[in-house]
CSV table of C-alpha atoms and ligand atoms in Angstrom, one decimal:
chain,number,residue,atom,x,y,z
A,1,MET,CA,98.6,80.2,105.4
A,2,ASN,CA,97.5,82.7,102.6
A,3,LYS,CA,96.2,86.1,103.2
A,4,PHE,CA,92.7,85.2,102.7
A,5,LYS,CA,92.6,82.5,105.3
A,6,ARG,CA,94.5,84.4,107.8
A,7,LYS,CA,91.8,87.3,107.2
A,8,LEU,CA,89.1,84.8,107.9
A,9,MET,CA,90.7,83.4,110.9
A,10,ASN,CA,91.2,87.0,112.5
A,11,LEU,CA,87.6,87.4,112.1
A,12,GLY,CA,86.8,84.0,113.9
A,13,LEU,CA,85.4,82.5,110.7
A,14,LYS,CA,86.1,79.0,109.2
A,15,TYR,CA,87.3,78.6,105.6
A,16,VAL,CA,85.2,76.3,103.4
A,17,LYS,CA,86.5,76.1,99.9
A,18,PRO,CA,83.8,76.3,97.2
A,19,ARG,CA,84.7,74.3,94.1
A,20,ILE,CA,84.0,75.9,90.7
A,21,HIS,CA,81.4,74.0,88.8
A,22,ASP,CA,80.7,72.1,91.9
A,23,LYS,CA,77.0,70.7,91.8
A,24,LYS,CA,76.2,71.5,95.1
A,25,VAL,CA,77.4,75.0,95.0
A,26,GLN,CA,75.3,75.5,91.9
A,27,HIS,CA,72.4,74.0,93.7
A,28,ILE,CA,72.6,76.4,96.5
A,29,ILE,CA,72.2,79.3,94.0
A,30,LYS,CA,68.6,78.3,93.6
A,31,ASP,CA,67.7,79.3,97.2
A,32,TYR,CA,69.1,82.8,97.4
A,33,ASN,CA,65.7,84.6,97.0
A,34,LEU,CA,67.4,87.5,95.2
A,35,PRO,CA,65.4,90.7,95.0
A,36,ASP,CA,63.8,90.9,91.6
A,37,PRO,CA,65.2,94.1,89.6
A,38,LEU,CA,61.8,94.1,87.9
A,39,ILE,CA,59.5,94.4,91.0
A,40,PHE,CA,59.1,98.0,92.6
A,41,GLN,CA,59.6,98.2,96.4
A,42,ASN,CA,55.9,98.5,96.8
A,43,GLY,CA,55.6,94.9,95.0
A,44,GLU,CA,54.3,96.1,91.6
A,45,LYS,CA,55.8,94.6,88.7
A,46,VAL,CA,57.8,96.8,86.0
A,47,ILE,CA,55.6,96.3,83.0
A,48,ASP,CA,57.8,98.0,80.2
A,49,LYS,CA,61.0,99.7,79.3
A,50,LYS,CA,59.6,103.1,79.9
A,51,GLN,CA,58.9,102.2,83.6
A,52,TRP,CA,62.3,100.8,84.2
A,53,ILE,CA,64.0,104.0,82.8
A,54,GLU,CA,61.6,106.5,84.3
A,55,LYS,CA,60.9,104.9,87.8
A,56,ARG,CA,62.5,101.7,88.9
A,57,ARG,CA,66.2,102.5,87.8
A,58,ALA,CA,66.1,105.7,90.1
A,59,GLU,CA,64.4,103.7,92.9
A,60,ILE,CA,67.2,101.1,92.9
A,61,LEU,CA,69.9,103.8,92.4
A,62,HIS,CA,68.7,105.6,95.5
A,63,LEU,CA,68.7,102.3,97.5
A,64,PHE,CA,72.3,101.6,96.6
A,65,LYS,CA,73.3,105.1,97.5
A,66,GLU,CA,71.4,105.0,100.9
A,67,ASN,CA,72.5,101.4,102.0
A,68,VAL,CA,75.8,100.5,100.2
A,69,TYR,CA,78.1,103.0,98.6
A,70,GLY,CA,76.7,106.5,99.9
A,71,LYS,CA,75.8,109.3,97.8
A,72,ILE,CA,78.4,111.0,95.7
A,73,PRO,CA,78.3,114.7,95.8
A,74,THR,CA,76.7,116.3,92.8
A,75,GLU,CA,77.7,119.8,93.7
A,76,ALA,CA,80.0,121.5,91.1
A,77,VAL,CA,83.7,122.0,91.7
A,78,GLU,CA,86.1,124.5,90.0
A,79,THR,CA,88.3,122.6,88.0
A,80,ASN,CA,91.4,123.6,86.2
A,81,TYR,CA,93.3,121.5,83.6
A,82,ASN,CA,97.1,122.0,82.9
A,83,ILE,CA,99.0,120.1,80.5
A,84,ILE,CA,102.4,119.6,82.3
A,85,ASN,CA,104.1,117.4,79.7
A,86,GLU,CA,103.6,116.3,76.3
A,87,ASP,CA,105.7,113.8,74.4
A,88,LYS,CA,104.5,113.1,70.7
A,89,LYS,CA,107.1,110.3,70.2
A,90,ALA,CA,106.3,108.2,73.3
A,91,LEU,CA,106.4,104.4,72.9
A,92,ASN,CA,108.9,104.5,70.1
A,93,GLY,CA,106.7,107.1,68.3
A,94,PHE,CA,103.6,105.1,68.3
A,95,ALA,CA,101.7,107.4,70.8
A,96,THR,CA,101.7,110.8,72.2
A,97,ARG,CA,101.9,110.8,76.0
A,98,LYS,CA,100.3,113.8,77.9
A,99,ALA,CA,100.5,114.5,81.7
A,100,ILE,CA,97.7,116.7,83.1
A,101,LYS,CA,97.5,118.2,86.3
A,102,ILE,CA,93.9,118.7,87.4
A,103,THR,CA,93.0,121.0,90.3
A,104,PHE,CA,89.8,120.7,92.0
A,105,ARG,CA,88.7,123.8,94.1
A,106,ARG,CA,85.6,124.5,96.5
A,107,GLY,CA,85.7,127.5,98.6
A,108,ARG,CA,89.1,127.6,100.4
A,109,ARG,CA,89.9,123.9,100.0
A,110,GLN,CA,91.7,122.3,96.8
A,111,ILE,CA,93.3,119.0,95.8
A,112,ASP,CA,95.3,118.1,92.7
A,113,ALA,CA,95.1,115.0,90.7
A,114,LYS,CA,97.7,113.8,87.9
A,115,LEU,CA,96.2,112.3,84.8
A,116,GLN,CA,98.2,110.5,82.2
A,117,ILE,CA,97.1,109.7,78.6
A,118,TYR,CA,98.7,107.7,76.0
A,119,VAL,CA,96.9,108.5,72.6
A,120,PRO,CA,97.9,106.4,69.6
A,121,ASN,CA,99.5,108.3,66.6
A,122,ASN,CA,98.7,107.6,63.1
A,123,VAL,CA,94.9,107.1,63.7
A,124,ASP,CA,92.2,109.3,63.0
A,125,ARG,CA,91.3,111.2,66.2
A,126,PRO,CA,89.4,111.5,68.4
A,127,VAL,CA,90.0,108.0,69.5
A,128,PRO,CA,88.0,105.7,72.0
A,129,ALA,CA,89.6,105.3,75.3
A,130,PHE,CA,90.0,103.0,78.3
A,131,VAL,CA,90.2,104.9,81.5
A,132,GLY,CA,91.1,103.7,85.1
A,133,LEU,CA,92.8,103.9,88.4
A,134,PRO,CA,95.6,101.2,88.3
A,135,ASN,CA,96.1,99.2,91.6
A,136,TRP,CA,99.9,99.7,91.2
A,137,TRP,CA,100.7,98.8,94.8
A,138,LEU,CA,99.9,95.2,93.5
A,139,GLY,CA,103.0,95.3,91.4
A,140,TYR,CA,103.2,95.1,87.7
A,141,LYS,CA,102.1,91.5,87.2
A,142,ARG,CA,98.9,91.6,89.3
A,143,SER,CA,97.7,94.9,87.9
A,144,LEU,CA,98.9,95.2,84.4
A,145,TRP,CA,98.1,98.4,82.3
A,146,PRO,CA,99.7,97.4,78.9
A,147,PHE,CA,100.0,100.8,77.3
A,148,LYS,CA,101.6,99.3,74.2
A,149,HIS,CA,99.2,96.6,73.6
A,150,VAL,CA,96.3,99.1,74.0
A,151,ILE,CA,97.9,101.7,71.8
A,152,GLN,CA,98.5,98.8,69.1
A,153,ARG,CA,94.8,98.3,69.0
A,154,GLY,CA,93.9,101.8,68.3
A,155,TYR,CA,92.8,102.7,71.9
A,156,ALA,CA,94.1,105.5,74.0
A,157,LEU,CA,94.7,104.7,77.8
A,158,ALA,CA,94.1,107.3,80.4
A,159,THR,CA,95.2,106.6,84.1
A,160,ALA,CA,95.3,108.4,87.3
A,161,ARG,CA,96.6,107.8,90.7
A,162,PHE,CA,93.7,106.8,93.0
A,163,GLY,CA,95.5,108.2,96.0
A,164,ASP,CA,95.0,111.8,94.6
A,165,PHE,CA,91.1,111.1,95.1
A,166,ASP,CA,91.4,109.3,98.3
A,167,PRO,CA,94.5,107.5,99.8
A,168,ASN,CA,92.5,104.8,101.2
A,169,SER,CA,92.7,106.0,104.8
A,170,ASP,CA,89.9,105.9,107.3
A,171,ASN,CA,90.0,109.5,108.3
A,172,PHE,CA,88.5,111.2,105.3
A,173,LYS,CA,90.9,114.0,105.6
A,174,ASN,CA,93.5,113.6,102.8
A,175,GLY,CA,91.3,113.3,99.7
A,176,VAL,CA,88.4,114.8,98.2
A,177,HIS,CA,85.9,114.3,101.0
A,178,PRO,CA,86.8,117.6,102.7
A,179,LEU,CA,86.0,119.7,99.6
A,180,PHE,CA,82.3,118.9,100.1
A,181,TYR,CA,82.0,119.0,104.0
A,182,LYS,CA,79.5,121.4,105.3
A,183,GLU,CA,80.7,123.9,108.0
A,184,GLY,CA,82.0,121.8,111.1
A,185,GLN,CA,81.8,118.3,109.2
A,186,THR,CA,84.7,116.0,109.6
A,187,ARG,CA,83.6,112.8,108.0
A,188,PRO,CA,80.7,111.6,105.7
A,189,LEU,CA,77.2,111.2,107.1
A,190,GLU,CA,75.7,107.6,107.4
A,191,ASN,CA,74.3,107.9,103.8
A,192,GLU,CA,77.3,109.6,102.2
A,193,TRP,CA,80.3,108.3,100.1
A,194,GLY,CA,83.1,106.4,101.5
A,195,THR,CA,86.5,105.7,99.8
A,196,ILE,CA,85.0,103.7,96.9
A,197,GLY,CA,82.6,106.6,96.3
A,198,ALA,CA,85.6,109.0,96.1
A,199,TRP,CA,87.5,106.8,93.7
A,200,SER,CA,84.2,106.6,91.6
A,201,TRP,CA,83.9,110.4,91.7
A,202,GLY,CA,87.6,110.7,90.5
A,203,LEU,CA,86.7,108.5,87.5
A,204,ILE,CA,83.6,110.8,86.8
A,205,GLU,CA,85.8,113.8,86.9
A,206,LEU,CA,88.1,112.1,84.4
A,207,MET,CA,85.1,111.8,82.2
A,208,ASN,CA,84.5,115.6,82.5
A,209,TYR,CA,88.1,116.2,81.5
A,210,PHE,CA,87.6,114.1,78.3
A,211,GLU,CA,84.9,116.5,77.2
A,212,SER,CA,87.6,119.1,76.9
A,213,ASP,CA,90.2,117.0,75.1
A,214,SER,CA,89.8,116.9,71.3
A,215,ASP,CA,92.1,113.7,70.9
A,216,ILE,CA,89.6,111.7,73.0
A,217,ASP,CA,86.1,110.5,71.9
A,218,GLN,CA,83.9,111.2,74.8
A,219,ASN,CA,81.2,109.0,73.3
A,220,ARG,CA,83.4,106.0,73.3
A,221,ILE,CA,84.8,105.7,76.8
A,222,ALA,CA,85.3,102.4,78.5
A,223,VAL,CA,85.8,102.7,82.3
A,224,LEU,CA,87.7,99.7,83.7
A,225,GLY,CA,88.9,98.6,87.1
A,226,HIS,CA,90.4,95.6,88.9
A,227,SER,CA,89.5,94.3,92.4
A,228,ARG,CA,88.7,97.5,94.7
A,229,MET,CA,88.9,99.6,91.6
A,230,GLY,CA,86.6,97.1,89.9
A,231,LYS,CA,84.0,98.1,92.5
A,232,ALA,CA,84.8,101.7,91.9
A,233,ALA,CA,84.5,101.4,88.1
A,234,LEU,CA,81.0,99.8,88.5
A,235,TRP,CA,79.9,102.4,90.8
A,236,ALA,CA,81.1,105.1,88.4
A,237,GLY,CA,79.6,103.5,85.4
A,238,VAL,CA,76.2,103.3,87.2
A,239,ASN,CA,76.4,106.9,88.3
A,240,ASP,CA,77.5,108.4,85.2
A,241,GLU,CA,75.7,107.1,81.9
A,242,ARG,CA,78.4,108.9,79.7
A,243,PHE,CA,80.6,105.8,80.3
A,244,SER,CA,79.9,103.6,77.2
A,245,ILE,CA,81.1,100.5,78.5
A,246,VAL,CA,81.7,99.3,82.1
A,247,ILE,CA,84.4,96.7,82.9
A,248,SER,CA,84.8,95.0,86.3
A,249,ASN,CA,87.7,92.6,86.7
A,250,ASN,CA,87.7,90.3,89.7
A,251,SER,CA,85.8,92.9,91.7
A,252,GLY,CA,84.1,90.5,94.2
A,253,CYS,CA,82.3,91.6,97.4
A,254,CYS,CA,80.7,95.3,96.7
A,255,GLY,CA,81.7,94.6,93.2
A,256,ALA,CA,80.0,92.0,90.9
A,257,ALA,CA,79.7,89.3,93.4
A,258,LEU,CA,76.3,88.4,95.0
A,259,PHE,CA,76.3,89.2,98.7
A,260,ARG,CA,73.5,86.6,99.4
A,261,ARG,CA,75.9,83.7,98.6
A,262,LYS,CA,78.2,84.6,101.5
A,263,ILE,CA,81.1,82.8,99.9
A,264,GLY,CA,84.6,84.5,99.9
A,265,GLU,CA,84.5,87.9,101.2
A,266,THR,CA,81.3,89.0,103.1
A,267,ILE,CA,79.6,92.1,104.1
A,268,LYS,CA,80.9,91.9,107.7
A,269,MET,CA,84.4,91.0,106.6
A,270,ILE,CA,84.6,94.0,104.2
A,271,ASN,CA,83.1,96.3,106.7
A,272,GLU,CA,85.6,95.2,109.3
A,273,CYS,CA,88.6,95.2,107.2
A,274,PHE,CA,87.9,98.3,105.3
A,275,PRO,CA,85.4,100.4,107.4
A,276,HIS,CA,85.8,103.4,105.3
A,277,TRP,CA,85.2,102.0,101.9
A,278,LEU,CA,81.3,102.1,102.0
A,279,CYS,CA,78.7,104.2,103.6
A,280,PHE,CA,78.4,104.0,107.4
A,281,ASN,CA,74.7,102.7,106.8
A,282,PHE,CA,76.0,99.5,105.1
A,283,LYS,CA,77.3,98.3,108.5
A,284,LYS,CA,73.7,97.4,109.4
A,285,TYR,CA,74.0,94.7,107.1
A,286,ASN,CA,76.6,92.7,108.7
A,287,ASN,CA,75.6,89.0,108.8
A,288,ARG,CA,72.2,90.4,107.4
A,289,GLU,CA,72.6,90.2,103.8
A,290,PHE,CA,69.0,89.0,103.4
A,291,ASN,CA,67.7,92.3,104.8
A,292,LEU,CA,69.5,94.3,102.2
A,293,PRO,CA,66.9,95.5,99.6
A,294,VAL,CA,69.3,95.0,96.8
A,295,ASP,CA,72.0,92.7,95.5
A,296,GLN,CA,74.8,93.0,93.1
A,297,HIS,CA,73.0,91.6,90.1
A,298,ILE,CA,70.9,94.8,90.4
A,299,LEU,CA,73.8,97.0,90.3
A,300,ILE,CA,74.9,95.4,87.0
A,301,ALA,CA,71.3,95.9,85.7
A,302,LEU,CA,71.8,99.5,86.5
A,303,VAL,CA,74.4,99.8,83.6
A,304,ALA,CA,71.8,98.7,81.1
A,305,PRO,CA,71.4,99.0,78.3
A,306,ARG,CA,75.0,99.8,77.9
A,307,PRO,CA,77.5,96.9,77.5
A,308,VAL,CA,79.0,95.6,80.7
A,309,TYR,CA,81.8,93.0,81.2
A,310,ILE,CA,82.5,91.1,84.4
A,311,ALA,CA,85.4,88.8,84.7
A,312,SER,CA,86.6,86.3,87.2
A,313,GLY,CA,89.8,84.4,88.1
A,314,GLN,CA,89.3,80.7,88.4
A,315,ASP,CA,91.2,80.6,91.8
A,316,ASP,CA,90.2,83.9,93.2
A,317,ILE,CA,87.8,82.3,95.7
A,318,TRP,CA,87.7,85.5,97.9
A,319,ALA,CA,86.1,87.3,95.0
A,320,ASP,CA,83.7,84.4,94.5
A,321,PRO,CA,83.7,83.8,90.7
A,322,ILE,CA,80.4,82.0,90.8
A,323,GLY,CA,78.7,84.9,92.6
A,324,GLU,CA,80.2,87.2,89.9
A,325,PHE,CA,78.8,85.1,87.1
A,326,LEU,CA,75.4,84.9,88.7
A,327,SER,CA,75.2,88.6,89.1
A,328,ALA,CA,75.6,88.8,85.1
A,329,LYS,CA,73.0,86.2,84.8
A,330,HIS,CA,70.4,87.7,87.1
A,331,ALA,CA,71.1,91.1,85.4
A,332,ASP,CA,69.9,89.6,82.2
A,333,PRO,CA,66.1,90.2,82.5
A,334,VAL,CA,66.7,93.9,82.5
A,335,TYR,CA,69.0,93.9,79.7
A,336,LYS,CA,66.4,91.9,77.7
A,337,LEU,CA,63.6,94.4,78.7
A,338,LEU,CA,65.7,97.1,77.4
A,339,GLY,CA,66.0,95.3,73.9
A,340,THR,CA,69.5,94.0,74.2
A,341,THR,CA,70.8,90.5,73.8
A,342,GLY,CA,71.8,90.5,77.6
A,343,LEU,CA,74.0,87.7,78.7
A,344,GLY,CA,72.7,85.3,76.0
A,345,THR,CA,73.2,82.3,78.1
A,346,ASP,CA,72.4,81.1,81.6
A,347,LYS,CA,75.3,78.7,81.8
A,348,MET,CA,78.6,79.7,83.3
A,349,PRO,CA,81.1,79.3,80.5
A,350,LYS,CA,84.1,77.1,80.6
A,351,ILE,CA,87.5,78.5,81.7
A,352,ASN,CA,89.0,80.8,79.0
A,353,GLU,CA,85.8,80.7,76.9
A,354,PRO,CA,84.5,84.4,76.9
A,355,ILE,CA,80.7,85.4,76.4
A,356,MET,CA,80.7,88.4,74.2
A,357,SER,CA,76.9,89.4,74.4
A,358,THR,CA,75.8,92.8,75.8
A,359,ILE,CA,76.7,91.5,79.1
A,360,GLY,CA,80.2,90.1,78.7
A,361,TYR,CA,81.7,87.4,81.0
A,362,HIS,CA,84.8,85.3,81.4
A,363,ILE,CA,86.5,83.1,83.8
A,364,ARG,CA,90.1,82.9,83.3
A,365,GLN,CA,92.7,80.5,84.5
A,366,GLY,CA,94.7,81.8,87.5
A,367,GLY,CA,93.9,83.9,90.5
A,368,HIS,CA,93.3,87.5,91.5
A,369,LYS,CA,94.8,89.8,88.9
A,370,LEU,CA,94.5,91.9,85.8
A,371,SER,CA,96.4,90.1,83.0
A,372,LEU,CA,97.0,90.5,79.4
A,373,TYR,CA,94.5,87.8,78.6
A,374,ASP,CA,91.8,89.9,80.4
A,375,TRP,CA,92.9,93.2,78.6
A,376,HIS,CA,92.7,91.5,75.2
A,377,ARG,CA,89.2,90.2,75.9
A,378,TYR,CA,88.1,93.8,77.0
A,379,MET,CA,89.6,95.1,73.8
A,380,ASP,CA,87.7,92.5,71.7
A,381,PHE,CA,84.6,93.6,73.5
A,382,ALA,CA,85.3,97.3,72.9
A,383,ASP,CA,85.9,96.6,69.2
A,384,LEU,CA,82.3,95.0,69.0
A,385,TYR,CA,80.6,97.8,71.1
A,386,LEU,CA,82.5,101.0,71.1
B,1,GCU,C1,91.2,92.9,99.6
B,1,GCU,C2,89.7,93.0,99.8
B,1,GCU,C3,88.8,93.0,98.5
B,1,GCU,C4,89.6,93.8,97.4
B,1,GCU,C5,91.0,93.5,97.2
B,1,GCU,C6,91.8,94.4,96.2
B,1,GCU,O1,91.5,91.4,99.4
B,1,GCU,O2,89.3,92.2,100.6
B,1,GCU,O3,87.6,93.3,98.5
B,1,GCU,O4,88.9,93.7,96.2
B,1,GCU,O5,91.6,93.7,98.4
B,1,GCU,O6,91.6,95.5,96.0
B,1,GCU,O7,92.8,93.8,95.8
């Protein structure tokens, strides 16, 4: 029995395999009653671009903070950057590799994070970059960060360890959370950030670092994540509009997939298996997806008008590939309102036939992983938009 089926069984749930491109599954899609990104909470319609930018976007962002991910603190931290290692002839001389220790301090508390950057040599600097937190516990083949390929295509690649920001434990003691606790506080409040928020905070802090690094073009940064880090990359990209492109690979529940489909991982499952990932308020929506004032197509819409790329694996049913595609599709009206090409289609493409519109999407052969195929599509996308 695979991990996914076992998880469901432990939760007392039955596994029903959805088939990609299955007519029945496609049909159910029509009945989701998704919240409309272009209708305000009071029922009024968003009539133009200005209203979206000035009012509706903020309203939705607030709903996601209060109900799903929790608020990321915006209070400043004291940061120090120390280059601890630099090799100008890395990767057979094709790149410069830098290791930077970042120290974050607030009051008496401090944490350190290590950032590693490969910058291509023999190209004009500053260079555009991809940034992310690799899921290295998955093993090389399932979470590939192909430095050489990225360098060859003229991009820098910056990675940090997710555990430096939050080690993924449910006690909120060993990562960044304690830096922001008020006197006597020991865990986040109901509407404050969980672990995914902490990883997103880390990505945003890396963006702050780029502003001080003359090798990196901070106006051309793509944030990328796979699976749980794909959820964090989306949330970081939504909170910080300095990221020029946002890429979410096989991110599933609380990433790109629609909650209301309830196929693969559901709100209850994620809250029970990973109670520390989202905010405590999110638990109110266990088995009550239809009460949630938002769904993930609206999260994707918050990236607009910046290019966003969502990708699925054909056999990655736990992440619900159709649900991931539908989020892209239903974000389209906002992208259109803001004057972009949006997704450019309403049909799910065939396997390995990427869509490269302002909303990018592909469904690749195979299961849950970040592969070289995915990377090359993301770099094609970055070639177009960065
Ligand atoms: C689990 C979890 C997913 C997550 C994945 C991963 O399967 O249920 O939500 O995306 O781990 O990060 O690999």
